[in-house]
Amino acid sequence: MKYKAALLMATAAILHSIPHAAAQVSVSYVSPTGDVTEGPGQTLIGVREGLEEMDPSIRFFSSVPPAHNDPAAFDRILSDQVVLAPTYLMVTPATAMVDIYDRLNEATAKGVKLILFAPPIGLDEHPIDPLTYIIVPEDEMGRMAGRDIAEMACEQGRSPINLAMFHGIPTSEIGNLRSEGFLTTLREELETCDIPLNVLVEEYTNFSREMAFNTVEPVMTAHPEINVIFGANSNTALGVMEGLQATGIQPGADGIWIAGQGGQLDELAAVCRGEIMTVPFRDPRRMADVALEIVQMDIDGRSADIEPVYQTQLSPIRTCDDVFATVPREMLESRGFRPLIPEELWQD
């Protein structure tokens, strides 16, 4: 009997001594969308593929709601994550962070370590304790597009700028930061060359391609003098572009200038075709790499070396040359980009 007890104690000690990496580690990624043509979907793919290379024994789960803007479904998914209790939970918020605080705290109470792809709003004030934040400076993304449009207007003498703002979701920190950054910088930069700015229309189209498509025709009917449209994300800019084309209005250098945000692949293809004028690009696959580097650091016992915040670099995209110089080749060769541009634009 004593021998059996000693054996059990020795076995327990051995199991306890096994490094964390050898234990059953699991990673979950929760995202608003799994679409390969969109940033969160590309990050998801990057995480999954990176984990397979890093350690095939790590279990991976992913979940997306049935629709991009479905807070109730997103909440149900996070509730499931609390039950699942993965070792690491990566989350790209669907709307406002405030909507998911409770679920994230429930997860951390069960020992889950959070890695959040989140907007840079009062990170030190969030009532949660993630392992780290990987953020896109959304306000800077808006400012970059504002500077590009103002620079083009000043160079070409487009005056006045008659602007339509196609915002995202009213409660979305991401959308509000982008819109405010764009509008503030555009106004400041246009003042340097004395070009007036008239904000004629402000619409909330919920980051939806379909809503933007359906909204742009009545907007242009009411305000045919509009010559610049801001889209708060890639789908919004693309919906505006397609809506204009459906009504016979030409977007592009000689037509209405569209400023996009984010740089999903079909939006970058539209830049190549000359139909969208500017897109600040953030590399979602690099964001996945950073997340996996953080997981590896924690597994290796180096959590003290993990920074509380990692910022994603942004690159301005105004031409097809910019696209090929900036975007990872494997993304450009995917179905989300290469078939969408004329073959003569392809750069080997």
PDB file of C-alpha atoms in Angstrom, residues 35 45 68 92 100 128 130 141 173 184 205 220 225 275 300 328:
ATOM      1  CA  ASP A  35     -13.352  35.479 -44.834  1.00  0.00           C
ATOM      2  CA  ILE A  45      -5.392  31.731 -41.247  1.00  0.00           C
ATOM      3  CA  HIS A  68     -20.299  40.305 -39.298  1.00  0.00           C
ATOM      4  CA  THR A  92     -10.703  40.428 -32.495  1.00  0.00           C
ATOM      5  CA  ILE A 100     -17.281  41.753 -24.184  1.00  0.00           C
ATOM      6  CA  ILE A 128      -9.650  43.172 -17.990  1.00  0.00           C
ATOM      7  CA  PRO A 130      -4.936  40.301 -21.029  1.00  0.00           C
ATOM      8  CA  MET A 141      -5.084  54.830 -40.260  1.00  0.00           C
ATOM      9  CA  GLU A 173     -14.337  52.469 -31.311  1.00  0.00           C
ATOM     10  CA  THR A 184      -9.496  66.094 -38.628  1.00  0.00           C
ATOM     11  CA  THR A 205     -23.553  51.841 -42.924  1.00  0.00           C
ATOM     12  CA  MET A 220     -25.451  61.025 -54.823  1.00  0.00           C
ATOM     13  CA  GLU A 225     -21.583  67.669 -56.192  1.00  0.00           C
ATOM     14  CA  GLU A 275     -10.962  52.779 -58.617  1.00  0.00           C
ATOM     15  CA  ASP A 300       8.944  29.125 -22.668  1.00  0.00           C
ATOM     16  CA  PRO A 328       3.056  39.608 -48.692  1.00  0.00           C
TER      17      PRO A 328
END
